[in-house]
Amino acid sequence: MGSYLNPGCKGFEESLNSAIYVDKTGLIEKVNAVVDTRQKYICVSRPRRFGKSMATDMLAAYYDQSVDTARLFDTLQIAKAETYQKYRNQYDVLKVNMQEFLSMTHSMDEMLAVFQKRMIADLKRGYPDYVMDGEDSLVFAMKDVYAHTKCPFIILIDEWDCLFREYKQDKEAQKKYLDFLRVWMKDQEYVALAYMTGILPIKKLKTQSALNNFTQFTMLNAGPLTPYIGFNEDEVIDLCEKYEIDFAEVRRWYDGYRLGDYHVYNPNALVNLTIMRTFQSYWSQTGIYLSILPLINMDFDGLRTSIIEMLSGSSVEVNVNEFQNDMVSFADKDDVLTLLIHLGYLAYDQRTQRAYIPNEEIRQEFRAATKRNKWNELIEFQQESEKLLEATWEM
């Protein structure tokens, strides 16, 4: 119907048409369980290239009332769920990528103004009789549409946290953004579901989330959404058999993230491996490689020692509870390590509360970063290790 209102199913069709498609439609059943309930606010944070955008495309195709997507979903896992027919193609969907608006504007005020203007324009095209001429409030426009249609909205927001990565130091801009999201979605009758994805969890104000109505699923604890974060081991085994790739080598290079009982693999790495047929690090192609350099060089007592320990194959204890969910509010090394977990550069074992470098792909990125910055501690550690190995061999 529009660019943002009921965008159709093209994005999800492209995923289905791709050489590699792993069925993650089971996620829809989990989301259906909270539609039109008090738990209808969901925020999923995970690193880049872990399938966030594909998930929003899938949800848009499933809920969008302007198309009939039975042909896409009838053969997939979700078709077996009791709720499949009840919710399919029954809602007005608003699907947005906040990075688009941030990139095209020069301030928070301009971004929110353009965002509301574009959303209202789509609503006006879809419901010309219900949106008032000259309306400049997205909340009022959605209220008016819902008052006449009685069809609530599914709101899907990708890259919701881009502002906290681009406007790292601008507390006032961050507050305006959070206030807008709160007014737009919280306790509004027109919201059947609000589903946000990003890299960072929701920003904390003091000790609580600024949007405390959202349930968060993160790389620290993904809860019941764990099977839909990346590729799990069974899915990777199937891919290795199909493409005749050595699974043991795949596991060494790309395994390592642990969420509950699941081994989680980065989908981007597996897709690139099947195309390039080469074991290498594809991580630096995700666009956040340079963000690791200032983080691991921060002057916090014990940070470098922890990095070196993890490079050697050990894990380190980390307190993840004090992190403020932004890119600048670091009080100690634990905050830095926690951010690296959310960025995907470290993995986290919830049971032992320890962080570690998950696999060879990420280990190479850390090695490159420390080599570029000529870490004397790492050089000394390697030299001492070599001496110890030689002494051991010589008894």
Coordinates of C-alpha atoms in Angstrom, one line a residue:
M1 CA 0.0 0.0 0.0
G2 CA 2.8 2.4 0.9
S3 CA 6.5 2.8 1.6
Y4 CA 5.9 2.3 5.4
L5 CA 2.2 1.5 5.8
N6 CA 1.5 -2.1 4.7
P7 CA 4.7 -2.4 2.7
G8 CA 3.9 -5.9 1.3
C9 CA 6.1 -8.9 1.2
K10 CA 8.9 -8.2 -1.2
G11 CA 11.6 -8.3 1.4
F12 CA 10.6 -11.7 2.7
E13 CA 10.1 -13.1 -0.8
E14 CA 13.7 -12.1 -1.6
S15 CA 14.8 -14.1 1.5
L16 CA 12.8 -17.1 0.3
N17 CA 14.3 -16.9 -3.2
S18 CA 17.9 -16.7 -1.9
A19 CA 20.2 -19.7 -2.3
I20 CA 20.4 -20.1 1.5
Y21 CA 17.2 -19.8 3.5
V22 CA 16.8 -21.1 7.0
D23 CA 13.2 -21.3 8.2
K24 CA 12.9 -19.0 11.3
T25 CA 9.1 -18.6 11.1
G26 CA 8.8 -20.2 14.5
L27 CA 9.5 -16.7 15.7
I28 CA 6.1 -15.6 14.5
E29 CA 4.4 -18.1 16.9
K30 CA 6.3 -16.6 19.8
V31 CA 5.3 -13.1 18.7
N32 CA 1.6 -14.1 18.2
A33 CA 1.5 -15.1 21.8
V34 CA 1.8 -11.4 22.9
V35 CA -0.2 -9.6 20.3
D36 CA -2.9 -7.5 21.9
T37 CA -1.7 -8.3 25.4
R38 CA 0.2 -6.3 28.0
Q39 CA 3.4 -8.0 26.8
K40 CA 3.0 -6.7 23.2
Y41 CA 6.2 -4.6 23.4
I42 CA 9.3 -6.5 22.3
C43 CA 12.9 -5.3 21.8
V44 CA 15.4 -7.7 20.3
S45 CA 19.1 -6.7 20.3
R46 CA 21.8 -8.6 18.6
P47 CA 25.0 -7.9 16.6
R48 CA 25.0 -6.9 12.9
R49 CA 24.3 -9.6 10.4
F50 CA 22.4 -11.7 12.8
G51 CA 19.1 -11.6 10.8
K52 CA 17.4 -8.6 12.4
S53 CA 16.1 -7.1 9.2
M54 CA 15.1 -10.4 7.7
A55 CA 12.9 -11.0 10.8
T56 CA 11.2 -7.6 10.4
D57 CA 10.6 -8.4 6.7
M58 CA 9.1 -11.7 7.7
L59 CA 6.8 -10.3 10.4
A60 CA 5.7 -7.5 8.0
A61 CA 4.8 -10.1 5.3
Y62 CA 2.9 -12.2 7.8
Y63 CA 0.8 -9.5 9.5
D64 CA 0.2 -7.1 6.5
Q65 CA -3.5 -7.0 5.7
S66 CA -3.0 -5.6 2.2
V67 CA -1.6 -8.8 0.8
D68 CA -2.4 -12.5 1.0
T69 CA 0.8 -14.3 1.9
A70 CA -0.5 -17.8 2.4
R71 CA 1.6 -19.0 -0.6
L72 CA 4.7 -17.9 1.2
F73 CA 4.0 -19.3 4.7
D74 CA 1.8 -22.4 4.1
T75 CA 4.8 -24.7 3.7
L76 CA 6.9 -23.2 6.5
Q77 CA 7.1 -24.0 10.2
I78 CA 4.6 -21.4 11.3
A79 CA 1.8 -23.1 9.3
K80 CA 1.7 -25.8 11.9
A81 CA 1.0 -23.4 14.7
E82 CA -2.6 -23.0 16.1
T83 CA -2.4 -19.2 15.7
Y84 CA -1.2 -19.3 12.1
Q85 CA -4.6 -18.5 10.4
K86 CA -5.9 -16.3 13.2
Y87 CA -3.2 -13.5 12.8
R88 CA -2.0 -13.9 9.2
N89 CA -2.7 -10.7 7.1
Q90 CA -5.0 -9.2 9.8
Y91 CA -3.3 -5.9 10.7
D92 CA -2.2 -2.6 9.4
V93 CA 1.6 -2.7 9.5
L94 CA 4.0 0.2 9.9
K95 CA 7.5 -0.9 9.1
V96 CA 10.4 1.6 9.4
N97 CA 14.2 1.6 9.5
M98 CA 15.3 4.5 11.7
Q99 CA 18.7 4.6 10.1
E100 CA 17.1 5.9 6.9
F101 CA 15.7 8.9 8.7
L102 CA 18.9 9.5 10.7
S103 CA 21.1 9.5 7.6
M104 CA 18.9 12.0 5.7
T105 CA 18.7 14.6 8.5
H106 CA 21.1 16.7 10.5
S107 CA 19.5 16.9 13.9
M108 CA 17.1 15.0 16.2
D109 CA 14.3 17.6 15.7
E110 CA 14.6 17.4 12.0
M111 CA 14.7 13.6 12.1
L112 CA 11.5 13.4 14.1
A113 CA 9.8 16.0 12.0
V114 CA 10.7 14.2 8.7
F115 CA 9.8 10.8 10.3
Q116 CA 6.3 12.0 11.3
K117 CA 5.7 13.7 8.0
R118 CA 6.5 10.6 6.0
M119 CA 4.4 8.3 8.3
I120 CA 1.4 10.7 8.2
A121 CA 1.7 11.0 4.4
D122 CA 1.5 7.2 4.1
L123 CA -1.5 7.1 6.5
K124 CA -3.2 9.8 4.4
R125 CA -2.8 7.9 1.2
G126 CA -4.1 4.7 2.8
Y127 CA -7.0 6.4 4.7
P128 CA -7.7 9.8 3.0
D129 CA -11.0 10.2 4.7
Y130 CA -9.7 9.6 8.2
V131 CA -6.5 11.6 8.4
M132 CA -7.1 15.4 8.7
D133 CA -5.5 17.7 6.2
G134 CA -2.5 19.4 7.7
E135 CA -2.2 16.9 10.5
D136 CA 1.3 17.0 11.9
S137 CA 1.0 14.6 14.9
L138 CA 1.6 10.9 14.1
V139 CA -0.1 9.9 17.4
F140 CA -3.3 11.8 16.4
A141 CA -3.3 10.5 12.9
M142 CA -3.0 6.9 14.1
K143 CA -5.7 7.5 16.7
D144 CA -8.1 8.8 14.0
V145 CA -7.4 5.9 11.7
Y146 CA -7.9 3.4 14.4
A147 CA -11.1 5.1 15.6
H148 CA -12.7 4.4 12.2
T149 CA -11.2 1.1 11.2
K150 CA -10.9 -0.6 14.6
C151 CA -7.9 -2.4 13.1
P152 CA -4.8 -1.9 15.3
F153 CA -1.3 -1.5 14.1
I154 CA 1.7 -3.8 14.1
I155 CA 4.7 -1.4 14.5
L156 CA 8.1 -2.8 13.3
I157 CA 11.2 -0.7 13.9
D158 CA 14.6 -1.8 12.6
E159 CA 17.8 -0.1 13.8
W160 CA 15.9 1.5 16.6
D161 CA 19.1 2.3 18.4
C162 CA 21.0 4.0 15.5
L163 CA 20.7 7.4 17.3
F164 CA 22.6 6.1 20.3
R165 CA 25.4 5.0 18.0
E166 CA 25.6 8.1 15.9
Y167 CA 24.7 10.8 18.5
K168 CA 26.7 9.1 21.3
Q169 CA 27.3 12.2 23.4
D170 CA 24.1 14.1 22.8
K171 CA 22.0 13.4 25.9
E172 CA 19.3 15.9 24.9
A173 CA 18.8 14.3 21.5
Q174 CA 18.6 10.9 23.1
K175 CA 16.0 12.1 25.6
K176 CA 13.9 13.6 22.9
Y177 CA 14.0 10.4 20.9
L178 CA 13.0 8.2 23.9
D179 CA 10.3 10.6 24.9
F180 CA 8.9 10.4 21.3
L181 CA 8.9 6.6 21.3
R182 CA 7.2 6.5 24.7
V183 CA 4.4 8.9 23.6
W184 CA 4.0 7.2 20.3
M185 CA 3.6 3.6 21.5
K186 CA 3.1 3.3 25.2
D187 CA -0.5 2.6 26.3
Q188 CA -1.9 3.5 22.9
E189 CA -5.0 1.5 21.9
Y190 CA -3.9 1.5 18.3
V191 CA -0.9 -0.7 19.0
A192 CA -1.4 -4.4 18.7
L193 CA 2.4 -5.1 18.7
A194 CA 5.6 -3.0 18.9
Y195 CA 8.6 -4.9 17.8
M196 CA 12.0 -3.2 17.8
T197 CA 15.4 -4.5 16.7
G198 CA 18.9 -3.0 17.2
I199 CA 22.4 -3.7 18.4
L200 CA 22.0 -2.1 21.8
P201 CA 19.4 -2.9 24.5
I202 CA 17.2 0.0 25.5
K203 CA 19.1 2.9 27.1
K204 CA 18.9 3.0 30.9
L205 CA 18.0 6.1 32.9
K206 CA 19.7 5.6 36.2
T207 CA 18.9 1.9 36.9
Q208 CA 15.8 1.3 34.8
S209 CA 15.1 1.0 31.1
A210 CA 13.8 4.3 29.6
L211 CA 11.1 2.3 27.9
N212 CA 10.2 0.0 30.7
N213 CA 7.1 -1.4 29.0
F214 CA 9.4 -3.4 26.6
T215 CA 10.5 -6.9 27.2
Q216 CA 14.1 -7.2 26.1
F217 CA 15.8 -10.2 24.5
T218 CA 19.6 -9.7 24.2
M219 CA 22.9 -11.5 23.7
L220 CA 23.0 -11.8 27.5
N221 CA 19.7 -13.6 27.7
A222 CA 17.5 -14.2 24.6
G223 CA 15.0 -16.3 26.6
P224 CA 12.4 -18.1 24.4
L225 CA 13.6 -16.3 21.3
T226 CA 17.0 -18.0 21.5
P227 CA 16.3 -20.5 18.6
Y228 CA 15.7 -17.5 16.3
I229 CA 19.0 -15.7 17.0
G230 CA 21.4 -16.6 14.2
F231 CA 21.8 -20.2 13.0
N232 CA 21.8 -23.0 15.5
E233 CA 24.1 -26.1 15.3
D234 CA 21.5 -28.4 13.7
E235 CA 20.9 -25.8 11.0
V236 CA 24.6 -25.4 10.3
I237 CA 25.1 -29.2 10.1
D238 CA 22.4 -29.3 7.4
L239 CA 24.1 -26.5 5.5
C240 CA 27.5 -28.3 5.7
E241 CA 26.0 -31.5 4.3
K242 CA 24.2 -29.7 1.5
Y243 CA 27.3 -27.7 0.5
E244 CA 29.9 -30.4 1.4
I245 CA 31.7 -28.2 3.9
D246 CA 33.8 -29.6 6.8
F247 CA 31.6 -29.1 9.8
A248 CA 34.5 -29.5 12.3
E249 CA 36.3 -26.6 10.6
V250 CA 33.1 -24.5 10.5
R251 CA 32.7 -25.0 14.2
R252 CA 36.2 -23.9 14.9
W253 CA 35.9 -20.8 12.8
Y254 CA 32.3 -19.7 13.5
D255 CA 30.8 -21.4 16.6
G256 CA 31.2 -20.1 20.1
Y257 CA 28.1 -18.0 21.0
R258 CA 26.1 -19.7 23.8
L259 CA 22.5 -18.8 24.5
G260 CA 21.0 -21.2 26.9
D261 CA 21.5 -24.7 25.5
Y262 CA 22.1 -23.4 22.0
H263 CA 25.2 -23.0 19.9
V264 CA 24.7 -19.9 17.8
Y265 CA 26.5 -19.1 14.6
N266 CA 26.6 -15.8 12.8
P267 CA 24.4 -16.2 9.6
N268 CA 26.5 -13.7 7.6
A269 CA 29.6 -15.9 8.1
L270 CA 27.9 -19.1 7.0
V271 CA 26.3 -17.5 3.9
N272 CA 29.7 -16.0 2.8
L273 CA 31.4 -19.3 3.4
T274 CA 29.0 -21.1 1.1
I275 CA 29.6 -18.5 -1.6
M276 CA 33.3 -17.9 -1.2
R277 CA 34.2 -21.5 -0.1
T278 CA 37.0 -20.0 2.0
F279 CA 37.5 -20.1 5.8
Q280 CA 38.3 -16.5 6.8
S281 CA 37.0 -13.7 8.9
Y282 CA 34.0 -12.0 7.3
W283 CA 33.4 -9.9 10.5
S284 CA 35.4 -6.8 9.4
Q285 CA 32.9 -6.4 6.5
T286 CA 30.0 -5.7 8.9
G287 CA 31.0 -2.0 9.3
I288 CA 31.8 -1.9 13.0
Y289 CA 35.3 -3.2 13.0
L290 CA 36.8 0.2 13.9
S291 CA 34.6 0.5 17.0
I292 CA 36.7 -2.2 18.7
L293 CA 39.9 -0.2 18.6
P294 CA 39.0 2.6 21.0
L295 CA 37.2 0.2 23.3
I296 CA 40.0 -2.2 23.9
N297 CA 42.5 0.6 24.4
M298 CA 40.5 2.3 27.1
D299 CA 42.5 3.0 30.2
F300 CA 40.6 0.8 32.7
D301 CA 42.6 -1.3 35.1
G302 CA 42.7 -4.9 34.1
L303 CA 41.0 -4.5 30.7
R304 CA 44.1 -5.3 28.6
T305 CA 44.9 -8.2 30.9
S306 CA 41.4 -9.6 30.4
I307 CA 41.7 -9.2 26.6
I308 CA 45.0 -11.1 26.6
E309 CA 43.6 -13.8 28.8
M310 CA 40.7 -14.3 26.4
L311 CA 43.0 -14.3 23.4
S312 CA 44.9 -17.2 25.0
G313 CA 41.6 -19.2 25.2
S314 CA 40.5 -18.4 28.8
S315 CA 37.3 -16.7 29.9
V316 CA 37.0 -13.7 32.3
E317 CA 34.4 -12.9 34.9
V318 CA 32.2 -9.9 33.9
N319 CA 29.5 -7.9 35.7
V320 CA 26.9 -7.1 33.0
N321 CA 24.3 -5.5 35.3
E322 CA 25.7 -2.0 35.5
F323 CA 26.1 -1.3 31.8
Q324 CA 24.0 1.8 30.8
N325 CA 23.2 0.5 27.3
D326 CA 25.0 3.2 25.4
M327 CA 28.4 3.7 23.7
V328 CA 29.9 6.2 26.1
S329 CA 28.9 5.7 29.7
F330 CA 31.8 3.4 30.8
A331 CA 32.6 3.3 34.5
D332 CA 35.0 0.3 34.5
K333 CA 36.3 -2.6 32.3
D334 CA 33.0 -4.6 32.9
D335 CA 31.1 -1.9 31.0
V336 CA 33.5 -2.2 28.0
L337 CA 33.3 -6.0 28.0
T338 CA 29.5 -5.9 28.2
L339 CA 29.4 -3.6 25.1
L340 CA 31.7 -6.0 23.3
I341 CA 29.3 -8.8 24.1
H342 CA 26.3 -6.8 22.6
L343 CA 28.4 -6.0 19.5
G344 CA 29.2 -9.7 19.1
Y345 CA 33.0 -9.4 19.6
L346 CA 32.6 -11.4 22.8
A347 CA 30.4 -14.2 23.9
Y348 CA 28.8 -14.6 27.3
D349 CA 28.0 -17.7 29.4
Q350 CA 25.0 -16.7 31.5
R351 CA 25.5 -19.7 33.9
T352 CA 29.1 -18.8 34.8
Q353 CA 28.8 -15.1 34.1
R354 CA 32.0 -15.1 32.1
A355 CA 33.0 -13.6 28.8
Y356 CA 35.2 -15.1 26.2
I357 CA 36.2 -14.8 22.5
P358 CA 33.8 -17.1 20.7
N359 CA 35.7 -18.4 17.7
E360 CA 38.6 -18.1 15.3
E361 CA 36.9 -15.5 13.2
I362 CA 36.6 -13.0 16.1
R363 CA 40.0 -14.0 17.5
Q364 CA 41.6 -12.8 14.2
E365 CA 39.9 -9.5 14.6
F366 CA 41.2 -9.0 18.1
R367 CA 44.7 -10.0 17.0
A368 CA 44.6 -7.5 14.1
A369 CA 43.4 -4.8 16.5
T370 CA 46.1 -5.4 19.1
K371 CA 48.8 -5.8 16.4
R372 CA 47.8 -2.5 14.9
N373 CA 48.2 -0.8 18.2
K374 CA 51.4 -2.6 19.1
W375 CA 50.3 -4.0 22.5
N376 CA 53.6 -4.5 24.4
E377 CA 51.7 -6.7 26.9
L378 CA 50.5 -9.1 24.2
I379 CA 54.0 -9.2 22.6
E380 CA 55.6 -10.1 26.0
F381 CA 52.8 -12.6 26.7
Q382 CA 53.5 -14.4 23.4
Q383 CA 57.3 -14.3 24.0
E384 CA 56.9 -15.8 27.5
S385 CA 54.6 -18.5 26.1
E386 CA 57.1 -19.4 23.5
K387 CA 59.9 -19.6 26.1
L388 CA 57.7 -21.8 28.3
L389 CA 56.8 -24.1 25.4
E390 CA 60.5 -24.5 24.5
A391 CA 61.5 -25.1 28.1
T392 CA 58.8 -27.8 28.4
W393 CA 60.0 -29.6 25.3
E394 CA 63.6 -29.5 26.7
M395 CA 62.3 -30.8 30.0

